[in-house]
mmCIF file of C-alpha atoms in Angstrom:
data_model
loop_
_atom_site.group_PDB
_atom_site.id
_atom_site.type_symbol
_atom_site.label_atom_id
_atom_site.label_comp_id
_atom_site.label_asym_id
_atom_site.label_seq_id
_atom_site.Cartn_x
_atom_site.Cartn_y
_atom_site.Cartn_z
ATOM 1 C CA MET A 195 -32.106 -28.918 46.848
ATOM 2 C CA PRO A 196 -32.289 -25.314 46.988
ATOM 3 C CA PHE A 197 -29.107 -24.325 44.640
ATOM 4 C CA ILE A 198 -30.821 -26.668 42.023
ATOM 5 C CA ASP A 199 -33.824 -25.013 42.468
ATOM 6 C CA ASP A 200 -32.293 -21.346 41.915
ATOM 7 C CA ILE A 201 -30.964 -22.606 38.625
ATOM 8 C CA GLN A 202 -32.425 -20.843 35.546
ATOM 9 C CA PRO A 203 -32.320 -23.219 32.425
ATOM 10 C CA LEU A 204 -32.388 -20.524 29.869
ATOM 11 C CA TYR A 205 -29.641 -18.271 31.522
ATOM 12 C CA ALA A 206 -27.392 -22.378 31.699
ATOM 13 C CA LEU A 207 -28.583 -23.093 28.457
ATOM 14 C CA SER A 208 -26.945 -19.372 27.126
ATOM 15 C CA GLY A 209 -23.788 -19.996 29.372
ATOM 16 C CA LEU A 210 -23.194 -23.396 27.446
ATOM 17 C CA ALA A 211 -23.413 -21.706 24.187
ATOM 18 C CA VAL A 212 -21.190 -18.970 24.753
ATOM 19 C CA GLY A 213 -18.674 -21.210 26.721
ATOM 20 C CA PHE A 214 -18.674 -23.753 23.698
ATOM 21 C CA LEU A 215 -17.683 -20.706 21.258
ATOM 22 C CA VAL A 216 -15.301 -19.327 23.698
ATOM 23 C CA GLY A 217 -13.618 -22.533 24.070
ATOM 24 C CA MET A 218 -13.733 -23.217 20.414
ATOM 25 C CA THR A 219 -12.804 -19.696 19.155
ATOM 26 C CA GLY A 220 -10.842 -18.214 22.263
ATOM 27 C CA VAL A 221 -12.708 -14.998 21.788
ATOM 28 C CA GLY A 222 -13.491 -13.146 25.243
ATOM 29 C CA GLY A 223 -16.753 -13.859 26.215
ATOM 30 C CA GLY A 224 -18.173 -10.666 27.368
ATOM 31 C CA SER A 225 -18.227 -9.726 23.504
ATOM 32 C CA LEU A 226 -20.545 -12.793 23.243
ATOM 33 C CA MET A 227 -22.510 -13.057 26.908
ATOM 34 C CA THR A 228 -22.990 -9.376 27.522
ATOM 35 C CA PRO A 229 -24.695 -8.332 24.526
ATOM 36 C CA LEU A 230 -27.217 -12.063 24.181
ATOM 37 C CA LEU A 231 -28.354 -10.682 27.758
ATOM 38 C CA ILE A 232 -29.035 -7.320 26.919
ATOM 39 C CA LEU A 233 -30.451 -7.655 23.667
ATOM 40 C CA LEU A 234 -32.195 -11.448 24.496
ATOM 41 C CA PHE A 235 -32.948 -11.098 27.576
ATOM 42 C CA ARG A 236 -33.526 -7.624 28.067
ATOM 43 C CA ILE A 237 -31.443 -7.613 30.929
ATOM 44 C CA HIS A 238 -31.020 -3.810 32.115
ATOM 45 C CA PRO A 239 -27.036 -2.854 31.055
ATOM 46 C CA GLN A 240 -25.903 -2.141 33.866
ATOM 47 C CA THR A 241 -27.082 -5.345 35.676
ATOM 48 C CA ALA A 242 -25.840 -7.614 32.378
ATOM 49 C CA VAL A 243 -22.380 -5.922 32.523
ATOM 50 C CA GLY A 244 -21.435 -6.215 36.617
ATOM 51 C CA THR A 245 -22.811 -9.819 36.299
ATOM 52 C CA ASP A 246 -20.339 -10.761 33.401
ATOM 53 C CA LEU A 247 -17.911 -9.092 35.318
ATOM 54 C CA LEU A 248 -18.129 -11.549 37.991
ATOM 55 C CA TYR A 249 -18.570 -14.761 35.702
ATOM 56 C CA ALA A 250 -15.760 -13.307 33.902
ATOM 57 C CA ALA A 251 -13.290 -13.165 36.857
ATOM 58 C CA ILE A 252 -14.183 -16.568 38.135
ATOM 59 C CA THR A 253 -13.639 -18.680 34.505
ATOM 60 C CA LYS A 254 -10.469 -16.588 33.987
ATOM 61 C CA SER A 255 -9.189 -17.446 37.524
ATOM 62 C CA VAL A 256 -9.431 -21.143 36.438
ATOM 63 C CA GLY A 257 -7.451 -20.262 33.210
ATOM 64 C CA THR A 258 -4.632 -18.091 34.904
ATOM 65 C CA ILE A 259 -4.050 -21.133 37.190
ATOM 66 C CA VAL A 260 -3.751 -23.233 34.114
ATOM 67 C CA HIS A 261 -1.724 -21.082 32.336
ATOM 68 C CA GLY A 262 0.467 -20.220 35.535
ATOM 69 C CA ARG A 263 1.118 -23.834 36.014
ATOM 70 C CA ARG A 264 2.437 -23.724 32.433
ATOM 71 C CA GLY A 265 4.797 -20.633 32.928
ATOM 72 C CA VAL A 266 3.137 -18.873 29.770
ATOM 73 C CA VAL A 267 2.397 -15.564 31.920
ATOM 74 C CA ASP A 268 4.729 -13.145 31.642
ATOM 75 C CA TRP A 269 4.142 -11.197 35.080
ATOM 76 C CA ARG A 270 6.074 -7.800 33.947
ATOM 77 C CA VAL A 271 3.360 -7.814 31.407
ATOM 78 C CA VAL A 272 0.764 -8.163 33.810
ATOM 79 C CA LEU A 273 1.940 -5.539 36.256
ATOM 80 C CA ARG A 274 2.281 -3.111 33.774
ATOM 81 C CA LEU A 275 -1.118 -3.602 32.329
ATOM 82 C CA SER A 276 -2.477 -3.889 36.114
ATOM 83 C CA SER A 277 -1.170 -0.195 36.893
ATOM 84 C CA GLY A 278 -3.397 1.473 34.241
ATOM 85 C CA SER A 279 -6.121 -0.905 34.615
ATOM 86 C CA ILE A 280 -7.083 -0.695 38.309
ATOM 87 C CA PRO A 281 -6.934 2.943 39.036
ATOM 88 C CA ALA A 282 -9.002 3.320 35.352
ATOM 89 C CA THR A 283 -11.362 1.249 36.764
ATOM 90 C CA LEU A 284 -11.647 2.822 40.100
ATOM 91 C CA LEU A 285 -12.259 5.706 37.987
ATOM 92 C CA SER A 286 -14.573 4.684 35.856
ATOM 93 C CA LEU A 287 -17.031 2.946 38.836
ATOM 94 C CA LEU A 288 -16.848 6.830 40.469
ATOM 95 C CA VAL A 289 -18.115 7.923 37.117
ATOM 96 C CA LEU A 290 -21.478 5.274 37.403
ATOM 97 C CA GLN A 291 -21.777 6.118 41.031
ATOM 98 C CA HIS A 292 -22.290 9.559 40.189
ATOM 99 C CA TYR A 293 -24.849 8.972 37.501
ATOM 100 C CA GLY A 294 -26.331 6.608 39.760
ATOM 101 C CA SER A 295 -27.246 2.603 39.667
ATOM 102 C CA PRO A 296 -29.380 2.376 37.500
ATOM 103 C CA SER A 297 -30.271 5.209 35.491
ATOM 104 C CA HIS A 298 -30.813 6.580 32.151
ATOM 105 C CA ASP A 299 -27.251 8.070 31.833
ATOM 106 C CA ALA A 300 -25.740 5.490 33.167
ATOM 107 C CA SER A 301 -27.391 2.547 30.697
ATOM 108 C CA HIS A 302 -26.169 5.263 27.882
ATOM 109 C CA ILE A 303 -22.420 5.150 28.610
ATOM 110 C CA ILE A 304 -22.721 1.684 29.057
ATOM 111 C CA THR A 305 -24.835 0.717 25.869
ATOM 112 C CA LEU A 306 -22.549 2.984 23.869
ATOM 113 C CA SER A 307 -19.186 1.886 25.507
ATOM 114 C CA LEU A 308 -20.642 -1.855 24.834
ATOM 115 C CA GLY A 309 -20.676 -0.952 20.844
ATOM 116 C CA ILE A 310 -17.689 0.780 20.602
ATOM 117 C CA ALA A 311 -15.995 -2.264 22.406
ATOM 118 C CA LEU A 312 -17.476 -4.824 20.077
ATOM 119 C CA LEU A 313 -16.491 -2.699 16.904
ATOM 120 C CA LEU A 314 -13.016 -2.765 17.561
ATOM 121 C CA THR A 315 -13.380 -6.554 18.622
ATOM 122 C CA ALA A 316 -14.532 -7.407 15.026
ATOM 123 C CA PRO A 317 -11.179 -6.335 13.408
ATOM 124 C CA SER A 318 -9.080 -7.559 15.992
ATOM 125 C CA VAL A 319 -10.674 -10.715 15.655
ATOM 126 C CA PHE A 320 -11.004 -10.743 11.781
ATOM 127 C CA PHE A 321 -7.152 -8.887 11.040
ATOM 128 C CA ARG A 322 -4.792 -10.913 14.493
ATOM 129 C CA HIS A 323 -2.823 -13.112 12.276
ATOM 130 C CA GLN A 324 -2.061 -10.103 9.641
ATOM 131 C CA LEU A 325 -1.388 -7.988 12.593
ATOM 132 C CA GLN A 326 1.041 -10.439 14.104
ATOM 133 C CA GLN A 327 3.008 -10.871 11.051
ATOM 134 C CA TRP A 328 3.453 -7.113 10.606
ATOM 135 C CA SER A 329 4.451 -6.711 14.148
ATOM 136 C CA HIS A 330 7.269 -9.482 13.292
ATOM 137 C CA ARG A 331 8.508 -7.718 10.988
ATOM 138 C CA LYS A 332 8.509 -4.442 12.863
ATOM 139 C CA ALA A 333 10.241 -5.738 15.693
ATOM 140 C CA GLY A 334 12.793 -3.827 18.132
ATOM 141 C CA SER A 335 11.619 -0.718 16.147
ATOM 142 C CA VAL A 336 10.251 0.345 19.348
ATOM 143 C CA SER A 337 12.632 0.923 22.669
ATOM 144 C CA GLU A 338 11.718 -1.186 25.939
ATOM 145 C CA ARG A 339 10.647 2.065 27.916
ATOM 146 C CA ALA A 340 8.183 3.230 25.245
ATOM 147 C CA THR A 341 6.825 -0.208 25.049
ATOM 148 C CA GLY A 342 6.289 -0.071 29.257
ATOM 149 C CA LEU A 343 4.410 3.239 29.041
ATOM 150 C CA LEU A 344 2.373 2.021 26.223
ATOM 151 C CA THR A 345 1.483 -1.200 28.242
ATOM 152 C CA VAL A 346 0.372 0.997 31.102
ATOM 153 C CA ALA A 347 -1.495 3.091 28.677
ATOM 154 C CA LEU A 348 -3.293 0.337 26.934
ATOM 155 C CA GLY A 349 -4.234 -1.133 31.044
ATOM 156 C CA PHE A 350 -5.342 2.174 31.628
ATOM 157 C CA ALA A 351 -7.801 2.119 28.651
ATOM 158 C CA LEU A 352 -8.799 -1.430 29.127
ATOM 159 C CA GLY A 353 -9.876 -0.953 32.559
ATOM 160 C CA VAL A 354 -12.135 1.846 31.123
ATOM 161 C CA MET A 355 -13.649 -0.204 28.268
ATOM 162 C CA VAL A 356 -13.976 -2.981 30.806
ATOM 163 C CA THR A 357 -15.460 -1.388 33.820
ATOM 164 C CA PHE A 358 -18.475 0.189 31.453
ATOM 165 C CA SER A 359 -18.847 -2.601 28.536
ATOM 166 C CA SER A 360 -16.817 -6.121 30.300
ATOM 167 C CA VAL A 361 -15.516 -6.150 26.425
ATOM 168 C CA GLY A 362 -11.992 -5.156 25.369
ATOM 169 C CA ALA A 363 -9.636 -7.599 28.041
ATOM 170 C CA GLY A 364 -9.968 -10.275 25.248
ATOM 171 C CA ALA A 365 -9.599 -9.645 21.797
ATOM 172 C CA ILE A 366 -8.555 -6.065 21.995
ATOM 173 C CA GLY A 367 -5.800 -6.640 24.670
ATOM 174 C CA VAL A 368 -4.310 -9.618 23.175
ATOM 175 C CA THR A 369 -4.317 -8.158 19.317
ATOM 176 C CA ILE A 370 -2.510 -4.940 20.777
ATOM 177 C CA LEU A 371 0.104 -7.007 23.686
ATOM 178 C CA ILE A 372 1.026 -9.186 19.663
ATOM 179 C CA LEU A 373 2.176 -5.426 18.589
ATOM 180 C CA LEU A 374 3.894 -4.005 21.553
ATOM 181 C CA TYR A 375 5.474 -7.768 22.215
ATOM 182 C CA PRO A 376 6.252 -9.671 18.491
ATOM 183 C CA ARG A 377 9.317 -11.552 20.369
ATOM 184 C CA LEU A 378 6.930 -13.028 23.322
ATOM 185 C CA PRO A 379 5.177 -16.199 21.771
ATOM 186 C CA THR A 380 1.490 -16.324 21.581
ATOM 187 C CA ALA A 381 1.379 -18.496 24.358
ATOM 188 C CA SER A 382 2.613 -15.944 26.981
ATOM 189 C CA ILE A 383 0.531 -13.296 25.757
ATOM 190 C CA VAL A 384 -2.382 -14.971 26.132
ATOM 191 C CA GLY A 385 -1.631 -16.157 29.490
ATOM 192 C CA SER A 386 -0.566 -12.531 30.359
ATOM 193 C CA ASP A 387 -3.753 -10.969 29.243
ATOM 194 C CA ILE A 388 -5.955 -13.585 31.006
ATOM 195 C CA ALA A 389 -3.996 -12.923 34.324
ATOM 196 C CA HIS A 390 -4.646 -9.492 34.095
ATOM 197 C CA ALA A 391 -8.044 -9.863 33.395
ATOM 198 C CA VAL A 392 -8.342 -11.451 36.599
ATOM 199 C CA PRO A 393 -7.954 -8.462 39.067
ATOM 200 C CA LEU A 394 -9.649 -5.765 36.678
ATOM 201 C CA THR A 395 -13.171 -8.058 36.513
ATOM 202 C CA LEU A 396 -12.697 -8.862 39.630
ATOM 203 C CA ILE A 397 -12.397 -5.119 41.249
ATOM 204 C CA ALA A 398 -14.762 -3.847 38.530
ATOM 205 C CA GLY A 399 -17.061 -6.579 39.214
ATOM 206 C CA MET A 400 -17.274 -6.025 42.594
ATOM 207 C CA GLY A 401 -17.559 -2.172 42.300
ATOM 208 C CA HIS A 402 -21.125 -2.961 40.148
ATOM 209 C CA TRP A 403 -21.799 -5.185 42.678
ATOM 210 C CA TRP A 404 -21.736 -2.737 45.622
ATOM 211 C CA LEU A 405 -23.850 -0.010 42.981
ATOM 212 C CA GLY A 406 -26.393 -2.874 43.239
ATOM 213 C CA SER A 407 -25.960 -4.143 39.728
ATOM 214 C CA VAL A 408 -24.829 -7.987 39.767
ATOM 215 C CA HIS A 409 -27.727 -10.481 39.571
ATOM 216 C CA GLY A 410 -26.414 -13.487 41.893
ATOM 217 C CA GLN A 411 -29.276 -16.046 40.526
ATOM 218 C CA MET A 412 -28.282 -15.280 36.930
ATOM 219 C CA LEU A 413 -24.706 -15.440 37.386
ATOM 220 C CA ALA A 414 -24.491 -18.950 39.314
ATOM 221 C CA SER A 415 -27.037 -20.361 36.236
ATOM 222 C CA LEU A 416 -24.275 -18.642 33.633
ATOM 223 C CA LEU A 417 -21.745 -20.385 35.309
ATOM 224 C CA CYS A 418 -23.476 -23.908 35.479
ATOM 225 C CA GLY A 419 -23.654 -23.814 31.547
ATOM 226 C CA SER A 420 -20.144 -22.021 30.712
ATOM 227 C CA ILE A 421 -17.745 -24.512 32.492
ATOM 228 C CA PRO A 422 -19.097 -27.705 30.618
ATOM 229 C CA GLY A 423 -19.508 -25.554 27.410
ATOM 230 C CA ILE A 424 -15.910 -24.431 27.521
ATOM 231 C CA ILE A 425 -14.460 -28.127 28.120
ATOM 232 C CA LEU A 426 -16.698 -29.225 24.903
ATOM 233 C CA GLY A 427 -15.778 -26.166 22.835
ATOM 234 C CA SER A 428 -11.908 -27.048 23.841
ATOM 235 C CA LEU A 429 -12.759 -30.653 22.656
ATOM 236 C CA CYS A 430 -13.860 -29.423 19.177
ATOM 237 C CA VAL A 431 -10.863 -26.540 18.473
ATOM 238 C CA GLY A 432 -10.088 -27.328 14.534
ATOM 239 C CA LEU A 433 -13.711 -28.537 13.719
ATOM 240 C CA VAL A 434 -14.623 -25.354 11.881
ATOM 241 C CA HIS A 435 -11.822 -23.839 9.819
ATOM 242 C CA GLU A 436 -10.171 -20.828 11.587
ATOM 243 C CA ARG A 437 -10.542 -18.397 8.816
ATOM 244 C CA VAL A 438 -14.161 -19.401 8.598
ATOM 245 C CA GLN A 439 -14.838 -18.739 12.254
ATOM 246 C CA ARG A 440 -12.791 -15.487 12.505
ATOM 247 C CA SER A 441 -14.941 -13.919 9.514
ATOM 248 C CA LEU A 442 -18.389 -15.163 11.172
ATOM 249 C CA LEU A 443 -17.363 -13.843 14.857
ATOM 250 C CA ALA A 444 -16.333 -10.523 13.178
ATOM 251 C CA ALA A 445 -19.200 -10.002 11.359
ATOM 252 C CA VAL A 446 -21.769 -10.971 14.238
ATOM 253 C CA LEU A 447 -20.034 -8.657 16.630
ATOM 254 C CA PHE A 448 -19.909 -5.933 14.138
ATOM 255 C CA ILE A 449 -23.195 -6.283 13.653
ATOM 256 C CA VAL A 450 -24.411 -6.638 17.238
ATOM 257 C CA GLY A 451 -21.967 -3.326 17.882
ATOM 258 C CA ALA A 452 -23.619 -1.110 15.811
ATOM 259 C CA ARG A 453 -27.236 -2.381 16.965
ATOM 260 C CA MET A 454 -26.079 -1.305 20.332
ATOM 261 C CA ILE A 455 -24.777 1.884 19.024
#
């Protein structure tokens, strides 16, 4: 069968491993997949980011359907985030088009952005519970109008970060939303963040595809491994103590982020 022949086992195995970790820990796949493709497989940074963005758009579409049916998506938050992220994504794609694809300058921007995003993600993972407790104590100290403007600003920042690095919409986005919406249940924050990531990663991914930096065969191989990996990881939630998980993930993300810079 032609489709089966196109699947590359090493990419599928990587997708399985990353999917398992995502399912078990909840950390965003881009934080793990993109550095893996660049550092281990020596994939060009633009190709790694572009392919991972479409990979994220497909997988998070499924997650949005699940969360939407459970009624845990706050569409007001999604709209605010999208109001900032979509214009930022389009502007970031214009910057990449200006530098050309592939090019040394664009690769430098992407690897630097990826390193910074990972260094920001590490403390977001490690200190999430402490930040959540702090936000509950400060609930109500920011007006609704200010919260709305800050959410749009967060969306803009995520649009730039995700387009250049494919990282940020998960751990960083959720952490800041916890601070902005302390009264919103965690399930709604996660569901809203995933729902917002779908148009963000889809537009950014299609933009990278238009620039010629998406590897279709690699994308199919990653999906073949990651879908069963996420299912397996979800079944293993709680197998490793959460504090141990967060400590190890934060350490790995910090080391990889420093390596990218």
